[in-house]
CSV table of C-alpha atoms and ligand atoms in Angstrom, one decimal:
chain,number,residue,atom,x,y,z
U,1,VAL,CA,-37.8,31.0,-13.4
U,2,LYS,CA,-35.1,34.2,-13.5
U,3,ASP,CA,-33.0,31.3,-11.6
U,4,GLU,CA,-33.8,28.6,-14.2
U,5,GLY,CA,-33.1,30.9,-16.6
U,6,ARG,CA,-30.0,32.1,-15.6
U,7,GLY,CA,-28.3,29.0,-14.9
U,8,GLY,CA,-29.5,27.8,-18.2
U,9,LEU,CA,-27.4,30.7,-19.9
U,10,ARG,CA,-25.0,29.6,-17.6
U,11,PHE,CA,-25.1,25.8,-19.2
U,12,PHE,CA,-24.8,27.5,-22.4
U,13,GLU,CA,-22.1,30.1,-21.7
U,14,ALA,CA,-20.1,26.5,-20.3
U,15,ARG,CA,-20.9,24.9,-23.4
U,16,MET,CA,-19.7,28.0,-25.7
U,17,ASP,CA,-16.1,27.3,-23.4
U,18,ALA,CA,-15.5,24.3,-23.9
U,19,GLN,CA,-16.3,24.9,-27.9
U,20,LEU,CA,-13.6,27.1,-27.6
U,21,GLN,CA,-11.5,25.8,-26.0
U,22,ALA,CA,-11.3,23.0,-28.4
U,23,ARG,CA,-10.8,24.8,-31.3
U,24,ARG,CA,-8.2,27.1,-29.4
U,25,GLN,CA,-6.8,23.5,-28.5
U,26,LEU,CA,-7.0,22.5,-32.4
U,27,GLU,CA,-5.9,26.0,-33.6
U,28,GLN,CA,-2.4,25.7,-31.2
U,29,GLU,CA,-2.2,21.9,-32.5
U,30,LEU,CA,-2.2,23.2,-35.8
U,31,THR,CA,0.2,25.9,-35.5
U,32,GLN,CA,2.8,23.1,-34.3
U,33,ALA,CA,2.1,21.0,-37.2
U,34,ILE,CA,4.4,22.0,-39.7
U,35,ASP,CA,7.8,22.1,-36.9
U,36,ARG,CA,6.3,18.6,-36.0
U,37,ASP,CA,5.9,17.0,-39.5
U,38,GLU,CA,2.6,15.9,-39.3
U,39,LEU,CA,1.3,17.4,-42.1
U,40,ARG,CA,1.3,15.5,-45.6
U,41,LEU,CA,0.5,15.6,-49.4
U,42,PHE,CA,-1.3,12.7,-51.4
U,43,TYR,CA,-1.6,13.0,-55.1
U,44,GLN,CA,-4.1,11.9,-57.1
U,45,PRO,CA,-3.9,11.2,-61.0
U,46,ILE,CA,-6.2,12.9,-63.5
U,47,VAL,CA,-5.9,11.0,-66.5
U,48,ASN,CA,-6.3,12.2,-70.3
U,49,ALA,CA,-9.7,11.4,-71.2
U,50,GLY,CA,-8.9,10.3,-74.5
U,51,THR,CA,-6.0,7.9,-74.1
U,52,GLY,CA,-6.1,7.0,-70.2
U,53,GLU,CA,-2.1,8.0,-69.6
U,54,ILE,CA,-1.4,10.3,-66.4
U,55,GLU,CA,-1.0,13.8,-67.4
U,56,THR,CA,-1.1,15.4,-63.7
U,57,PHE,CA,-1.1,14.8,-60.5
U,58,GLU,CA,-3.0,17.1,-57.6
U,59,ALA,CA,-1.4,17.4,-54.5
U,60,LEU,CA,-4.5,17.3,-51.3
U,61,ILE,CA,-3.2,17.6,-47.9
U,62,ARG,CA,-3.5,15.9,-44.7
U,63,TRP,CA,-3.0,16.6,-41.6
U,64,LEU,CA,-1.5,13.3,-39.7
U,65,HIS,CA,-2.3,14.2,-36.0
U,66,PRO,CA,-0.5,12.5,-33.2
U,67,GLU,CA,-4.0,11.3,-31.8
U,68,ARG,CA,-7.0,11.2,-34.3
U,69,GLY,CA,-5.0,10.1,-36.9
U,70,PHE,CA,-5.6,11.6,-40.3
U,71,VAL,CA,-7.4,14.9,-40.7
U,72,SER,CA,-9.6,15.4,-43.1
U,73,PRO,CA,-9.0,19.3,-45.0
U,74,ALA,CA,-12.4,20.0,-45.0
U,75,GLU,CA,-11.6,20.4,-41.2
U,76,PHE,CA,-8.4,22.3,-41.1
U,77,ILE,CA,-8.3,24.3,-43.6
U,78,PRO,CA,-11.3,26.6,-42.6
U,79,LEU,CA,-9.4,27.1,-39.6
U,80,ALA,CA,-6.7,27.4,-41.0
U,81,GLU,CA,-7.9,30.3,-43.3
U,82,GLN,CA,-10.1,31.9,-40.4
U,83,THR,CA,-6.8,32.1,-38.1
U,84,GLY,CA,-4.3,33.0,-40.5
U,85,LEU,CA,-2.1,30.2,-40.2
U,86,ILE,CA,-2.9,28.7,-44.2
U,87,ALA,CA,-0.1,31.9,-45.1
U,88,ARG,CA,2.6,29.1,-43.9
U,89,ILE,CA,0.8,25.8,-44.3
U,90,GLY,CA,-0.1,26.6,-48.4
U,91,GLN,CA,3.7,28.1,-49.0
U,92,TRP,CA,4.8,24.4,-47.4
U,93,VAL,CA,2.1,22.7,-49.9
U,94,ILE,CA,3.5,24.7,-52.9
U,95,GLU,CA,7.0,23.7,-51.9
U,96,THR,CA,6.6,20.7,-50.9
U,97,ALA,CA,4.5,19.8,-54.3
U,98,CYS,CA,7.2,21.5,-56.4
U,99,GLU,CA,9.9,19.3,-54.7
U,100,THR,CA,8.0,16.7,-55.4
U,101,ALA,CA,6.8,17.0,-58.8
U,102,ALA,CA,11.1,17.9,-60.2
U,103,ALA,CA,11.4,13.8,-59.4
U,104,TRP,CA,8.9,13.3,-61.4
U,105,PRO,CA,9.1,11.8,-65.3
U,106,GLN,CA,8.8,14.7,-67.3
U,107,PRO,CA,5.4,15.3,-68.8
U,108,TRP,CA,3.7,14.9,-65.4
U,109,ARG,CA,3.0,18.1,-63.9
U,110,VAL,CA,1.6,19.3,-60.0
U,111,SER,CA,-1.3,20.7,-59.4
U,112,VAL,CA,-2.1,22.7,-55.7
U,113,ASN,CA,-4.6,24.2,-54.4
U,114,VAL,CA,-4.9,27.9,-53.3
U,115,SER,CA,-7.2,29.0,-51.2
U,116,PRO,CA,-8.9,32.2,-51.0
U,117,SER,CA,-7.4,34.1,-48.2
U,118,GLN,CA,-3.8,32.4,-49.1
U,119,PHE,CA,-4.5,34.5,-52.3
U,120,ARG,CA,-5.4,37.5,-50.8
U,121,GLN,CA,-2.6,37.3,-47.6
U,122,ALA,CA,0.0,35.8,-49.1
U,123,ASP,CA,2.1,37.2,-51.9
U,124,THR,CA,1.6,34.0,-53.5
U,125,THR,CA,3.4,35.0,-56.7
U,126,ALA,CA,7.0,35.2,-55.1
U,127,VAL,CA,6.4,32.1,-52.8
U,128,VAL,CA,5.7,30.2,-56.2
U,129,ALA,CA,8.5,31.9,-58.1
U,130,SER,CA,10.8,30.8,-54.9
U,131,ALA,CA,9.4,27.4,-55.3
U,132,LEU,CA,10.0,26.9,-58.5
U,133,ALA,CA,13.5,28.2,-58.8
U,134,ARG,CA,14.6,26.7,-55.7
U,135,ASN,CA,13.3,23.5,-56.8
U,136,GLY,CA,14.3,23.7,-60.4
U,137,LEU,CA,10.8,22.8,-61.5
U,138,ALA,CA,9.9,24.4,-64.9
U,139,SER,CA,7.2,27.0,-64.9
U,140,ASP,CA,4.7,25.0,-67.3
U,141,ARG,CA,5.3,21.5,-65.0
U,142,LEU,CA,2.9,23.6,-62.1
U,143,VAL,CA,-0.8,24.1,-61.9
U,144,VAL,CA,-2.9,26.3,-59.6
U,145,GLU,CA,-6.1,25.5,-58.8
U,146,ILE,CA,-8.6,28.4,-57.4
U,147,THR,CA,-11.9,29.2,-56.7
U,148,GLU,CA,-14.2,31.6,-57.9
U,149,SER,CA,-14.2,32.6,-54.1
U,150,VAL,CA,-10.9,34.5,-54.8
U,151,PHE,CA,-13.0,37.1,-56.7
U,152,ILE,CA,-15.2,37.8,-54.0
U,153,GLN,CA,-13.4,40.5,-51.7
U,154,ASP,CA,-11.4,42.6,-54.2
U,155,ALA,CA,-11.8,41.0,-57.6
U,156,ASP,CA,-9.4,43.6,-59.5
U,157,ARG,CA,-6.8,42.9,-57.9
U,158,ALA,CA,-7.2,39.3,-58.0
U,159,VAL,CA,-6.5,39.8,-61.9
U,160,GLN,CA,-3.7,41.1,-61.0
U,161,VAL,CA,-1.8,38.3,-58.8
U,162,LEU,CA,-3.9,35.6,-61.5
U,163,ASN,CA,-1.7,37.8,-65.2
U,164,ALA,CA,1.4,38.0,-62.6
U,165,LEU,CA,1.4,34.3,-61.7
U,166,ARG,CA,0.0,33.9,-65.7
U,167,ALA,CA,3.6,36.0,-66.4
U,168,LEU,CA,5.5,33.3,-64.2
U,169,GLY,CA,4.3,30.8,-66.7
U,170,ILE,CA,2.2,28.4,-64.4
U,171,ARG,CA,-1.3,27.0,-65.8
U,172,LEU,CA,-4.4,27.9,-63.9
U,173,ALA,CA,-7.4,26.2,-63.2
U,174,LEU,CA,-11.0,27.2,-61.8
U,175,ASP,CA,-11.6,24.9,-59.1
U,176,ASP,CA,-15.2,23.2,-58.5
U,177,PHE,CA,-16.6,24.7,-61.6
U,178,GLY,CA,-20.8,25.0,-61.5
U,179,THR,CA,-21.3,25.5,-57.9
U,180,GLY,CA,-20.5,29.1,-57.4
U,181,TYR,CA,-23.4,31.5,-58.2
U,182,SER,CA,-21.5,33.4,-61.1
U,183,SER,CA,-19.2,30.8,-62.8
U,184,LEU,CA,-19.9,32.3,-65.9
U,185,SER,CA,-19.2,36.1,-65.2
U,186,TYR,CA,-16.0,35.0,-64.1
U,187,LEU,CA,-14.8,33.4,-67.2
U,188,GLN,CA,-15.2,36.4,-68.4
U,189,ARG,CA,-12.9,37.8,-65.8
U,190,PHE,CA,-9.5,36.1,-66.9
U,191,ARG,CA,-8.9,33.7,-68.8
U,192,PHE,CA,-8.1,30.6,-67.2
U,193,ASP,CA,-6.3,27.5,-68.8
U,194,LYS,CA,-8.9,25.1,-67.7
U,195,ILE,CA,-11.7,24.4,-65.6
U,196,LYS,CA,-12.4,21.6,-63.2
U,197,ILE,CA,-16.5,20.1,-63.4
U,198,ASP,CA,-17.3,19.6,-59.8
U,199,GLN,CA,-18.0,16.2,-58.6
U,200,SER,CA,-21.8,16.7,-58.0
U,201,PHE,CA,-22.5,17.2,-61.6
U,202,VAL,CA,-21.0,13.6,-61.9
U,203,ARG,CA,-22.4,11.9,-59.4
U,204,ASP,CA,-26.2,12.9,-60.8
U,205,LEU,CA,-24.9,12.3,-64.2
U,206,GLU,CA,-26.9,8.1,-64.6
U,207,SER,CA,-30.0,9.6,-62.3
U,208,HIS,CA,-30.5,13.2,-63.3
U,209,SER,CA,-31.0,13.2,-67.2
U,210,ASP,CA,-30.8,17.0,-67.2
U,211,THR,CA,-26.9,16.2,-65.6
U,212,LEU,CA,-25.8,15.0,-69.0
U,213,THR,CA,-27.3,18.3,-71.2
U,214,ILE,CA,-25.6,20.3,-68.4
U,215,VAL,CA,-22.2,18.9,-68.5
U,216,ARG,CA,-22.2,18.8,-72.5
U,217,ALA,CA,-23.2,22.6,-72.2
U,218,ILE,CA,-20.1,23.3,-69.6
U,219,VAL,CA,-17.5,21.2,-71.7
U,220,ASN,CA,-18.6,22.9,-75.3
U,221,LEU,CA,-18.7,26.1,-73.4
U,222,GLY,CA,-15.0,25.6,-72.3
U,223,HIS,CA,-13.6,24.2,-75.6
U,224,ASN,CA,-15.4,27.2,-77.5
U,225,LEU,CA,-13.2,29.6,-74.9
U,226,GLY,CA,-10.4,27.8,-75.6
U,227,LEU,CA,-9.9,26.1,-72.3
U,228,HIS,CA,-9.4,22.9,-71.0
U,229,VAL,CA,-11.9,20.6,-69.4
U,230,THR,CA,-11.2,18.3,-66.4
U,231,VAL,CA,-14.0,16.6,-65.0
U,232,GLU,CA,-13.9,15.7,-61.0
U,233,GLY,CA,-15.1,12.7,-58.9
U,234,VAL,CA,-15.3,9.9,-61.7
U,235,GLU,CA,-15.9,6.7,-59.5
U,236,THR,CA,-17.8,4.0,-62.3
U,237,ALA,CA,-17.4,2.9,-66.2
U,238,GLY,CA,-20.8,3.9,-66.0
U,239,GLN,CA,-19.9,7.9,-65.8
U,240,LEU,CA,-16.6,7.6,-67.7
U,241,SER,CA,-18.4,5.8,-70.6
U,242,ARG,CA,-20.9,8.6,-70.6
U,243,LEU,CA,-18.1,11.4,-70.1
U,244,ARG,CA,-15.9,10.1,-73.0
U,245,ASP,CA,-18.6,10.4,-75.0
U,246,LEU,CA,-19.0,14.5,-74.7
U,247,GLY,CA,-15.3,14.9,-75.1
U,248,CYS,CA,-13.8,16.1,-72.0
U,249,ASP,CA,-10.2,16.3,-72.0
U,250,GLN,CA,-9.3,15.1,-68.5
U,251,MET,CA,-10.7,13.0,-65.6
U,252,GLN,CA,-9.9,12.8,-61.7
U,253,GLY,CA,-11.5,10.0,-59.4
U,254,TYR,CA,-11.5,7.0,-57.9
U,255,LEU,CA,-11.8,4.5,-60.9
U,256,PHE,CA,-8.3,6.1,-61.8
U,257,GLY,CA,-6.8,6.4,-58.2
U,258,ARG,CA,-7.2,8.1,-54.4
U,259,PRO,CA,-5.3,10.1,-53.7
U,260,ALA,CA,-2.2,8.5,-52.0
U,261,PRO,CA,1.4,9.2,-50.8
U,262,ALA,CA,3.8,10.9,-52.9
U,263,ALA,CA,5.7,7.2,-52.9
U,264,LYS,CA,2.7,5.8,-54.6
U,265,THR,CA,2.9,8.1,-57.4
U,266,SER,CA,5.0,5.5,-59.2
U,267,GLU,CA,3.0,2.5,-58.9
U,268,PHE,CA,0.5,5.1,-61.5
U,269,ASP,CA,3.8,4.9,-64.4
U,270,GLN,CA,1.8,2.1,-66.4
U,271,ALA,CA,-1.9,2.7,-65.8
U,272,ARG,CA,-4.1,3.1,-68.5
U,273,LEU,CA,-7.4,3.9,-68.5
U,274,ARG,CA,-9.8,0.8,-67.3
U,275,SER,CA,-12.4,0.3,-70.7
H,301,C2E,P1,-11.1,20.0,-54.3
H,301,C2E,O1,-10.1,20.8,-54.4
H,301,C2E,O2,-12.1,19.9,-55.5
H,301,C2E,O3,-10.1,18.4,-53.8
H,301,C2E,C1,-10.9,17.2,-54.5
H,301,C2E,C2,-11.7,16.4,-53.3
H,301,C2E,O4,-12.4,15.5,-53.9
H,301,C2E,C3,-10.4,15.6,-52.9
H,301,C2E,O5,-11.0,15.5,-51.7
H,301,C2E,C4,-10.1,14.1,-52.9
H,301,C2E,O6,-9.8,13.7,-52.3
H,301,C2E,C5,-12.0,14.3,-53.2
H,301,C2E,N1,-11.9,13.0,-55.1
H,301,C2E,C6,-11.2,12.7,-55.7
H,301,C2E,N2,-11.9,12.3,-56.2
H,301,C2E,C7,-13.3,11.2,-56.1
H,301,C2E,C8,-14.3,10.5,-56.3
H,301,C2E,O7,-13.8,9.6,-57.3
H,301,C2E,N3,-15.0,10.9,-55.5
H,301,C2E,C9,-15.0,11.3,-54.4
H,301,C2E,N4,-16.3,11.2,-54.1
H,301,C2E,N5,-14.1,12.1,-53.7
H,301,C2E,C10,-13.6,12.6,-55.0
H,301,C2E,P2,-9.9,16.1,-50.2
H,301,C2E,O8,-8.4,15.2,-49.8
H,301,C2E,O9,-10.5,15.2,-48.6
H,301,C2E,O10,-9.9,18.0,-50.0
H,301,C2E,C11,-11.2,18.7,-49.8
H,301,C2E,C12,-11.0,20.1,-50.2
H,301,C2E,O11,-9.8,20.4,-49.5
H,301,C2E,C13,-10.4,19.9,-51.6
H,301,C2E,O12,-11.4,20.0,-52.3
H,301,C2E,C14,-9.7,21.1,-51.1
H,301,C2E,O13,-10.9,22.7,-51.2
H,301,C2E,C15,-9.0,21.5,-50.0
H,301,C2E,N6,-7.6,21.2,-50.0
H,301,C2E,C16,-7.1,19.8,-50.2
H,301,C2E,N7,-5.9,20.2,-50.2
H,301,C2E,C17,-5.6,21.3,-50.0
H,301,C2E,C18,-4.4,22.2,-50.2
H,301,C2E,O14,-3.2,21.6,-49.7
H,301,C2E,N8,-4.9,23.8,-49.9
H,301,C2E,C19,-5.8,24.5,-49.9
H,301,C2E,N9,-5.9,25.5,-50.0
H,301,C2E,N10,-6.6,23.8,-50.1
H,301,C2E,C20,-6.7,22.2,-50.1
H,302,CA,CA1,-9.1,21.1,-56.8
H,303,CA,CA1,-12.9,20.4,-56.8
H,304,CA,CA1,-14.2,21.8,-53.6
């Protein structure tokens, strides 16, 4: 029995080693991804809910791995956060997004995601300021999206950084609104420019009658606080017509366009809300 136990343990350790090695390899490959030009930004349109005109594109990162093909950010962003690589990747995202947006028609804005550990580790304000200056992009054409988890470790510092970003003239969005534990309390700590209602609410819109009531309440709350309200994950005409009646300001989702390479954004030029 003792021997068997030891064998099981050895097997377990071997498996842990293999996992650790796979992780280290991915980490190693991610370290080189920037230098090897394997990272890409895709852009997804965010449209005016009333007119259907494009107002913003959200930049969404992809990793074009030489063997695995496109790796989802859900897979490698957490790894980048744990290893500290997120600082360099995040800087690359901000610079690339500003460079791309500088070539767009004037009214279009670009929205970038800044992850919590990037927000804590790196001097995000300096990175944003230099990316705007280097590319000659007006600060009011950049939106930074953060989630409420940036407040968890050191809320006072988070508010400081947000204020410094605000002072640059960029817009600030609270992403994934309604999914965390304390979304409401963070609205009190900092005045965002907009909230993005998480796509989980939209998914349930037609199946759960209460969801419509909840989304309506969030839209009204946002408007009463003077915030713009974007709804994410709109996929169907049924969702669109329900959401339209609620008076949300912007919509984003596969119904209007999937994330696509920068070269494709010009094709959206004439895009109109389908009705
Ligand atoms: P997110 O910021 O909430 O981004 C929205 C996600 O929903 C994107 O997934 C987008 O492709 C997807 N989406 C958009 N419309 C629809 C729809 O109609 N239906 C469905 N089912 N999904 C839709 P993606 O690109 O895989 O990104 C996942 C997450 O990875 C993002 O969630 C964000 O948290 C993170 N991420 C992406 N790019 C970056 C980045 O550049 N930096 C950082 N720090 N995080 C990023
Ligand atoms: Ca986002
Ligand atoms: Ca989101
Ligand atoms: Ca998310």
